[in-house]
Coordinates of C-alpha atoms in Angstrom, one line a residue:
M1 CA 51.4 11.4 -132.2
V2 CA 50.2 8.1 -131.2
R3 CA 48.3 9.4 -134.5
A4 CA 51.0 10.9 -136.3
K5 CA 53.3 7.3 -135.1
A6 CA 50.3 5.1 -136.7
F7 CA 50.3 6.8 -139.4
S8 CA 53.8 6.7 -140.2
R9 CA 53.2 2.9 -140.0
N10 CA 50.5 2.7 -142.5
T11 CA 53.3 5.3 -145.1
E12 CA 56.2 3.3 -144.3
I13 CA 54.7 -0.4 -145.6
A14 CA 53.2 1.0 -148.6
K15 CA 56.7 2.3 -149.4
M16 CA 58.7 -0.9 -148.7
E17 CA 55.5 -3.1 -151.1
T18 CA 55.2 -1.0 -153.5
S19 CA 56.8 -0.3 -156.7
S20 CA 55.6 1.9 -159.0
L21 CA 53.5 0.7 -162.6
V22 CA 54.2 1.4 -166.4
L23 CA 51.1 1.9 -167.7
P24 CA 50.3 2.3 -171.8
I25 CA 50.1 6.1 -173.0
I26 CA 47.2 6.5 -176.1
D27 CA 47.1 9.8 -177.4
I28 CA 43.5 8.7 -179.4
S29 CA 43.2 12.3 -181.1
L30 CA 45.1 10.1 -183.7
P31 CA 43.5 9.9 -187.1
D32 CA 44.3 6.2 -187.5
K33 CA 41.5 4.7 -185.0
I34 CA 42.2 0.6 -185.4
S35 CA 45.9 1.1 -184.3
T36 CA 44.8 3.5 -181.5
A37 CA 42.0 0.5 -180.7
Q38 CA 44.6 -2.3 -181.1
L39 CA 46.5 -0.3 -178.6
I40 CA 43.7 0.2 -175.9
R41 CA 42.7 -3.8 -177.2
K42 CA 46.7 -4.8 -175.6
A43 CA 46.1 -2.8 -172.3
C44 CA 42.9 -4.3 -171.4
V45 CA 44.4 -7.4 -171.8
E46 CA 47.5 -6.9 -169.9
H47 CA 46.4 -4.2 -167.3
G48 CA 43.0 -3.2 -167.4
F49 CA 44.3 0.3 -167.1
F50 CA 45.8 2.6 -168.9
Y51 CA 46.7 6.5 -169.7
V52 CA 44.6 8.3 -172.4
K53 CA 46.1 12.2 -173.5
N54 CA 45.0 14.3 -176.3
H55 CA 41.2 14.3 -175.4
G56 CA 40.3 17.1 -175.7
I57 CA 39.2 18.7 -172.5
S58 CA 40.8 22.2 -172.0
E59 CA 43.8 22.8 -168.9
E60 CA 42.4 25.5 -167.7
L61 CA 38.3 23.2 -167.3
M62 CA 40.3 21.0 -165.6
K63 CA 41.8 23.1 -163.3
G64 CA 38.5 24.6 -162.5
T65 CA 36.8 21.9 -162.2
F66 CA 40.1 21.0 -159.1
R67 CA 39.4 24.3 -157.6
E68 CA 35.8 24.3 -157.7
S69 CA 35.6 20.1 -155.6
K70 CA 38.4 22.4 -153.2
S71 CA 35.2 25.6 -152.8
F72 CA 32.5 22.3 -151.8
F73 CA 34.7 20.2 -149.6
D74 CA 35.8 23.6 -147.7
L75 CA 32.5 24.3 -147.2
P76 CA 31.2 23.9 -143.4
L77 CA 30.2 20.6 -142.0
E78 CA 26.5 21.5 -141.9
E79 CA 26.8 22.9 -145.3
K80 CA 27.9 19.7 -146.6
M81 CA 25.2 17.6 -144.8
S82 CA 22.7 20.1 -146.4
L83 CA 22.9 17.7 -149.4
L84 CA 23.3 14.6 -148.3
R85 CA 23.3 11.6 -150.5
H86 CA 19.6 11.0 -151.9
D87 CA 18.9 8.5 -154.2
L88 CA 22.9 7.9 -155.2
L89 CA 23.2 11.9 -155.7
G90 CA 25.1 14.2 -153.2
Y91 CA 27.4 14.4 -150.7
T92 CA 29.1 11.2 -148.7
P93 CA 30.7 12.2 -145.4
L94 CA 34.1 10.8 -144.5
Y95 CA 34.3 7.4 -142.7
A96 CA 30.9 6.6 -144.3
E97 CA 32.0 4.2 -146.8
K98 CA 34.6 1.2 -146.7
L99 CA 35.1 -0.3 -150.1
D100 CA 35.8 -3.6 -149.6
P101 CA 33.9 -5.6 -148.0
S102 CA 36.4 -8.4 -146.2
L103 CA 38.0 -5.5 -144.4
T104 CA 37.3 -6.0 -140.3
S105 CA 38.1 -2.5 -139.6
S106 CA 35.4 -0.9 -137.7
T107 CA 36.7 2.3 -139.8
G108 CA 35.1 3.6 -143.2
D109 CA 37.8 4.4 -146.1
S110 CA 39.0 8.2 -145.5
K111 CA 37.8 10.3 -148.5
E112 CA 34.5 12.1 -148.5
S113 CA 32.6 12.7 -151.7
F114 CA 29.7 14.3 -154.5
Y115 CA 28.1 12.7 -156.5
L116 CA 26.3 14.0 -159.4
G117 CA 24.1 13.0 -162.2
S118 CA 22.4 13.0 -166.0
L119 CA 22.3 16.1 -166.7
E120 CA 19.7 15.9 -169.2
G121 CA 17.9 12.2 -170.0
T122 CA 15.1 10.1 -168.4
L123 CA 17.3 9.9 -165.4
A124 CA 18.1 12.9 -164.7
Q125 CA 14.4 14.0 -164.3
R126 CA 14.2 10.1 -161.9
Y127 CA 17.3 11.4 -159.4
P128 CA 18.1 15.0 -160.3
N129 CA 20.8 17.0 -158.8
Q130 CA 21.8 18.2 -156.0
W131 CA 22.9 21.8 -156.0
P132 CA 25.7 23.7 -153.7
P133 CA 23.5 27.9 -152.8
D134 CA 24.1 29.6 -155.9
D135 CA 25.6 32.3 -152.8
L136 CA 28.2 29.9 -151.9
L137 CA 29.1 29.0 -154.6
P138 CA 28.5 31.7 -157.5
S139 CA 30.4 29.8 -160.6
W140 CA 30.2 25.6 -159.0
R141 CA 27.5 24.6 -161.2
Q142 CA 28.0 26.2 -164.7
T143 CA 31.5 24.6 -164.0
M144 CA 30.3 20.8 -163.0
E145 CA 28.0 21.2 -165.5
C146 CA 30.9 21.5 -168.9
Y147 CA 33.2 19.0 -167.1
Y148 CA 29.9 16.3 -167.0
K149 CA 29.0 17.2 -170.7
N150 CA 33.1 17.2 -171.9
V151 CA 34.2 14.0 -170.1
L152 CA 30.3 11.6 -171.6
S153 CA 31.9 13.1 -174.5
V154 CA 35.4 11.6 -174.5
G155 CA 33.9 9.0 -172.8
Q156 CA 31.5 8.5 -175.5
K157 CA 34.7 8.5 -177.7
L158 CA 37.3 6.3 -176.0
L159 CA 34.3 3.5 -176.5
G160 CA 33.4 3.6 -179.9
L161 CA 37.6 2.4 -179.9
I162 CA 36.7 0.3 -177.3
A163 CA 34.5 -1.6 -179.9
L164 CA 36.6 -1.2 -182.5
A165 CA 39.5 -3.0 -180.4
L166 CA 37.2 -5.6 -179.3
D167 CA 36.6 -6.6 -183.7
L168 CA 33.4 -4.3 -183.4
D169 CA 31.4 -1.3 -185.2
E170 CA 32.7 1.5 -183.9
G171 CA 29.0 2.2 -183.2
F172 CA 28.2 -0.7 -181.7
F173 CA 27.4 0.7 -178.0
K174 CA 25.0 3.3 -179.4
Q175 CA 23.4 0.2 -181.5
N176 CA 22.6 -1.7 -178.9
G177 CA 21.4 0.7 -176.1
A178 CA 23.7 2.1 -174.4
L179 CA 24.7 5.0 -174.9
N180 CA 21.1 6.0 -174.6
D181 CA 20.3 7.8 -171.1
P182 CA 23.6 5.9 -170.0
T183 CA 24.3 6.2 -166.7
A184 CA 27.3 8.4 -165.8
V185 CA 28.5 9.8 -162.6
V186 CA 30.9 12.4 -161.9
R187 CA 32.1 11.3 -157.9
L188 CA 34.0 14.3 -156.7
L189 CA 36.8 13.1 -154.3
R190 CA 38.9 14.1 -151.5
Y191 CA 41.3 12.4 -149.5
P192 CA 42.4 14.0 -146.1
G193 CA 46.4 14.1 -145.2
E194 CA 45.5 13.1 -141.4
V195 CA 44.1 9.9 -140.9
I196 CA 41.8 8.4 -137.9
L197 CA 43.2 5.8 -135.0
S198 CA 41.8 2.6 -136.4
D199 CA 41.5 -1.4 -135.3
G200 CA 44.0 -1.8 -138.3
E201 CA 45.6 -0.4 -141.7
T202 CA 43.6 2.7 -142.9
Y203 CA 43.0 3.5 -146.4
G204 CA 42.2 6.4 -148.7
A205 CA 39.7 3.8 -150.8
S206 CA 39.8 0.0 -149.7
A207 CA 40.5 -2.4 -152.7
H208 CA 37.7 -2.7 -154.8
S209 CA 37.0 -2.8 -158.7
D210 CA 35.3 -0.4 -160.4
Y211 CA 31.2 -2.1 -160.7
G212 CA 30.5 -0.5 -164.3
M213 CA 31.6 -0.3 -168.0
V214 CA 34.9 2.4 -167.9
T215 CA 35.8 5.5 -165.4
L216 CA 38.4 8.2 -166.0
L217 CA 39.8 9.6 -163.9
L218 CA 42.3 12.7 -162.9
T219 CA 44.1 13.5 -160.5
D220 CA 45.6 16.6 -158.8
G221 CA 49.2 14.7 -158.5
V222 CA 49.3 13.6 -155.4
P223 CA 50.0 10.0 -155.3
G224 CA 48.3 7.3 -153.3
L225 CA 46.6 4.9 -156.5
Q226 CA 47.4 1.6 -157.1
V227 CA 46.1 -1.2 -158.7
C228 CA 46.7 -4.8 -158.0
R229 CA 47.2 -6.9 -161.3
D230 CA 46.1 -10.2 -160.3
K231 CA 43.5 -10.7 -157.6
S232 CA 43.5 -14.4 -157.5
K233 CA 48.0 -14.0 -156.3
Q234 CA 47.9 -14.6 -152.2
P235 CA 49.9 -12.7 -151.0
R236 CA 48.8 -8.6 -153.0
V237 CA 51.7 -7.4 -154.8
W238 CA 50.1 -3.7 -155.3
E239 CA 51.7 -1.6 -157.5
D240 CA 51.9 3.0 -158.0
V241 CA 49.6 4.4 -160.9
P242 CA 51.4 7.8 -160.9
G243 CA 49.3 10.5 -162.5
L244 CA 50.3 12.2 -165.5
R245 CA 49.9 15.8 -166.8
G246 CA 46.6 16.2 -168.5
A247 CA 46.1 12.8 -169.2
F248 CA 43.0 10.3 -168.1
I249 CA 43.8 7.0 -165.7
V250 CA 41.3 5.2 -167.5
N251 CA 40.5 1.5 -165.7
I252 CA 38.0 -1.7 -167.6
G253 CA 34.6 -2.2 -165.2
D254 CA 33.7 -5.6 -163.4
M255 CA 30.7 -5.0 -166.0
M256 CA 32.8 -4.8 -169.6
E257 CA 34.5 -8.0 -168.0
R258 CA 31.5 -9.8 -167.7
W259 CA 30.7 -8.4 -171.5
T260 CA 33.8 -9.6 -173.3
N261 CA 33.5 -13.2 -170.7
G262 CA 36.7 -12.2 -169.1
L263 CA 39.2 -11.1 -172.3
F264 CA 39.3 -7.3 -170.9
R265 CA 40.9 -7.2 -167.5
S266 CA 38.2 -5.4 -164.2
T267 CA 41.7 -4.7 -162.4
L268 CA 41.9 -4.1 -157.9
H269 CA 43.1 -0.9 -156.8
R270 CA 43.5 1.3 -153.8
V271 CA 43.4 4.9 -152.7
M272 CA 46.6 4.9 -149.9
P273 CA 47.3 7.3 -147.6
V274 CA 50.6 9.2 -148.3
G275 CA 50.1 12.2 -145.5
K276 CA 49.4 14.8 -147.9
E277 CA 45.8 15.5 -148.6
R278 CA 44.9 14.4 -152.2
Y279 CA 41.8 15.4 -154.7
S280 CA 40.9 12.9 -158.2
V281 CA 37.8 13.9 -160.3
V282 CA 36.3 10.2 -161.4
F283 CA 33.6 9.9 -163.8
F284 CA 31.8 6.2 -163.9
L285 CA 30.2 5.6 -167.6
D286 CA 28.1 3.0 -168.2
P287 CA 25.6 1.6 -170.1
N288 CA 21.6 2.3 -169.6
P289 CA 20.2 0.4 -167.9
D290 CA 18.2 -1.7 -169.8
C291 CA 20.7 -2.2 -172.5
N292 CA 20.8 -6.3 -172.7
V293 CA 24.6 -7.0 -171.2
E294 CA 25.4 -10.6 -172.8
C295 CA 28.7 -12.2 -174.2
L296 CA 30.4 -10.5 -176.9
E297 CA 29.8 -12.2 -179.9
S298 CA 33.9 -11.5 -180.8
C299 CA 34.7 -13.0 -177.1
C300 CA 33.2 -16.3 -177.1
S301 CA 33.7 -19.6 -179.6
E302 CA 33.7 -22.7 -178.9
T303 CA 36.1 -24.0 -177.3
C304 CA 35.8 -20.5 -175.3
P305 CA 32.0 -20.8 -174.6
P306 CA 30.3 -17.1 -172.7
R307 CA 31.3 -17.7 -168.9
F308 CA 28.1 -15.1 -167.4
P309 CA 24.2 -15.3 -168.6
P310 CA 22.9 -12.5 -169.9
I311 CA 21.8 -10.1 -167.4
L312 CA 20.0 -5.9 -167.7
A313 CA 22.5 -3.4 -166.6
G314 CA 20.2 -2.1 -164.4
D315 CA 20.4 -4.9 -162.3
Y316 CA 24.1 -5.5 -162.6
I317 CA 24.8 -2.2 -161.3
K318 CA 21.6 -2.3 -158.5
E319 CA 22.8 -6.4 -157.4
R320 CA 26.8 -4.6 -156.6
F321 CA 25.8 -1.6 -154.8
S322 CA 23.4 -3.9 -152.5
N323 CA 26.7 -5.9 -152.0
G324 CA 28.5 -2.5 -150.9
T325 CA 29.2 -1.9 -147.9
T326 CA 28.6 1.3 -145.0
L327 CA 28.9 1.2 -141.3
D328 CA 26.5 1.8 -138.8
K329 CA 29.3 2.1 -135.6
P330 CA 30.2 5.8 -134.7
V331 CA 32.9 8.2 -135.9
R332 CA 35.0 10.8 -134.6
I333 CA 35.6 12.8 -136.7
K334 CA 37.6 16.1 -135.0
N335 CA 35.2 17.2 -132.2
T336 CA 31.5 16.1 -133.4
L337 CA 30.6 11.6 -133.3
Y338 CA 28.4 11.0 -135.8
L339 CA 26.7 7.8 -136.5
W340 CA 26.0 6.3 -139.3
W341 CA 23.2 3.3 -140.1
E342 CA 22.4 1.2 -142.8
K343 CA 18.7 2.6 -145.4
V344 CA 17.3 1.1 -147.2
C345 CA 16.2 2.7 -150.7
E346 CA 13.7 1.6 -153.9
L347 CA 15.0 2.7 -157.3
H348 CA 13.0 2.6 -159.5
I349 CA 13.9 1.4 -162.5
N350 CA 11.7 2.6 -166.5
N351 CA 8.3 3.2 -163.5
T352 CA 8.9 -0.1 -161.6
P353 CA 9.4 0.0 -157.9
E354 CA 12.1 -3.1 -157.2
T355 CA 12.7 -2.3 -154.3
E356 CA 16.1 -3.6 -153.1
A357 CA 19.1 -2.6 -150.3
S358 CA 21.6 0.0 -152.0
F359 CA 23.2 1.3 -148.5
Q360 CA 23.6 5.1 -148.2
P361 CA 24.8 6.5 -145.1
V362 CA 22.3 9.4 -143.0
A363 CA 23.7 11.4 -140.2
L364 CA 21.5 9.9 -137.0
M365 CA 22.4 12.6 -134.7
E366 CA 25.4 15.0 -133.8
I367 CA 26.7 15.6 -130.9
S368 CA 29.2 18.1 -130.1
F369 CA 32.4 17.5 -127.5

């Protein structure tokens, strides 16, 4: 009962303080790319979020991806723990991450996830994916590989339109090496219907902005996603972003905001619990780690000089991950107590070892009650 009361209070606050945001719906199948690019530019300047429809991924594949995702998260905890996140790829358990490090609550975000990375190229060899055993999930790998290839193609097409939106050649992000073996990651997410009682408000995903270039999100239709269009305003004003069947919800990341000298907006967002289990599939499309992120010529002038110094994409992402938060306190998951601690790992970009604080939750012990 205590847990239910705490959850109801959380939900009531969300309902009172938010309204639905009407986002642009952009059809990327239309032949007039310039007009489409102009719509994208307007959306990126005003919102940092927009819908993309007619992207070419079949409804059957999208449904299959959600079905296989649910099958994985339905596995016993010990099976999922055997694929614990390593080199940023694999399983992350409930409450092991907190995206907003400013929160004082000792409870992590109410979500569990699974990361999939590159299928080919140098990054795929250096950071191999982890796959559930075929005897448990026989069609899982085939479905996920198919979805990865298709959503990568959509992301590349979208970046061509974004280049046009920035008064650049459509092939700009290929020509400058950003899409040469890009850092492209699919993240499967499950948000439980129940949340644990905490010493503060509980979030499915606490407030954050994405680190990279562009993010493409599929949802199962369950609400919860909210955006804050003015992150400097206090108190923050949150608006609901409903899902649109068959469409991606696209948002601009911090790196693209930096690349465009602040012209395109990387918008703060979060996921709130709504009392119902929620699934989503996120695709992060970021540049090759060697790509130089420097203010675009079309986004600066004598009166508007570059606001940020050049930086390699890999260095920028590593810097952001090093500031991420995981928990080192025990959390109760049903009848099991897990203790997490922060582990420092090495990432090797271009065969040059660089030690960094890339935090990963690791199960130290399991105590059953």
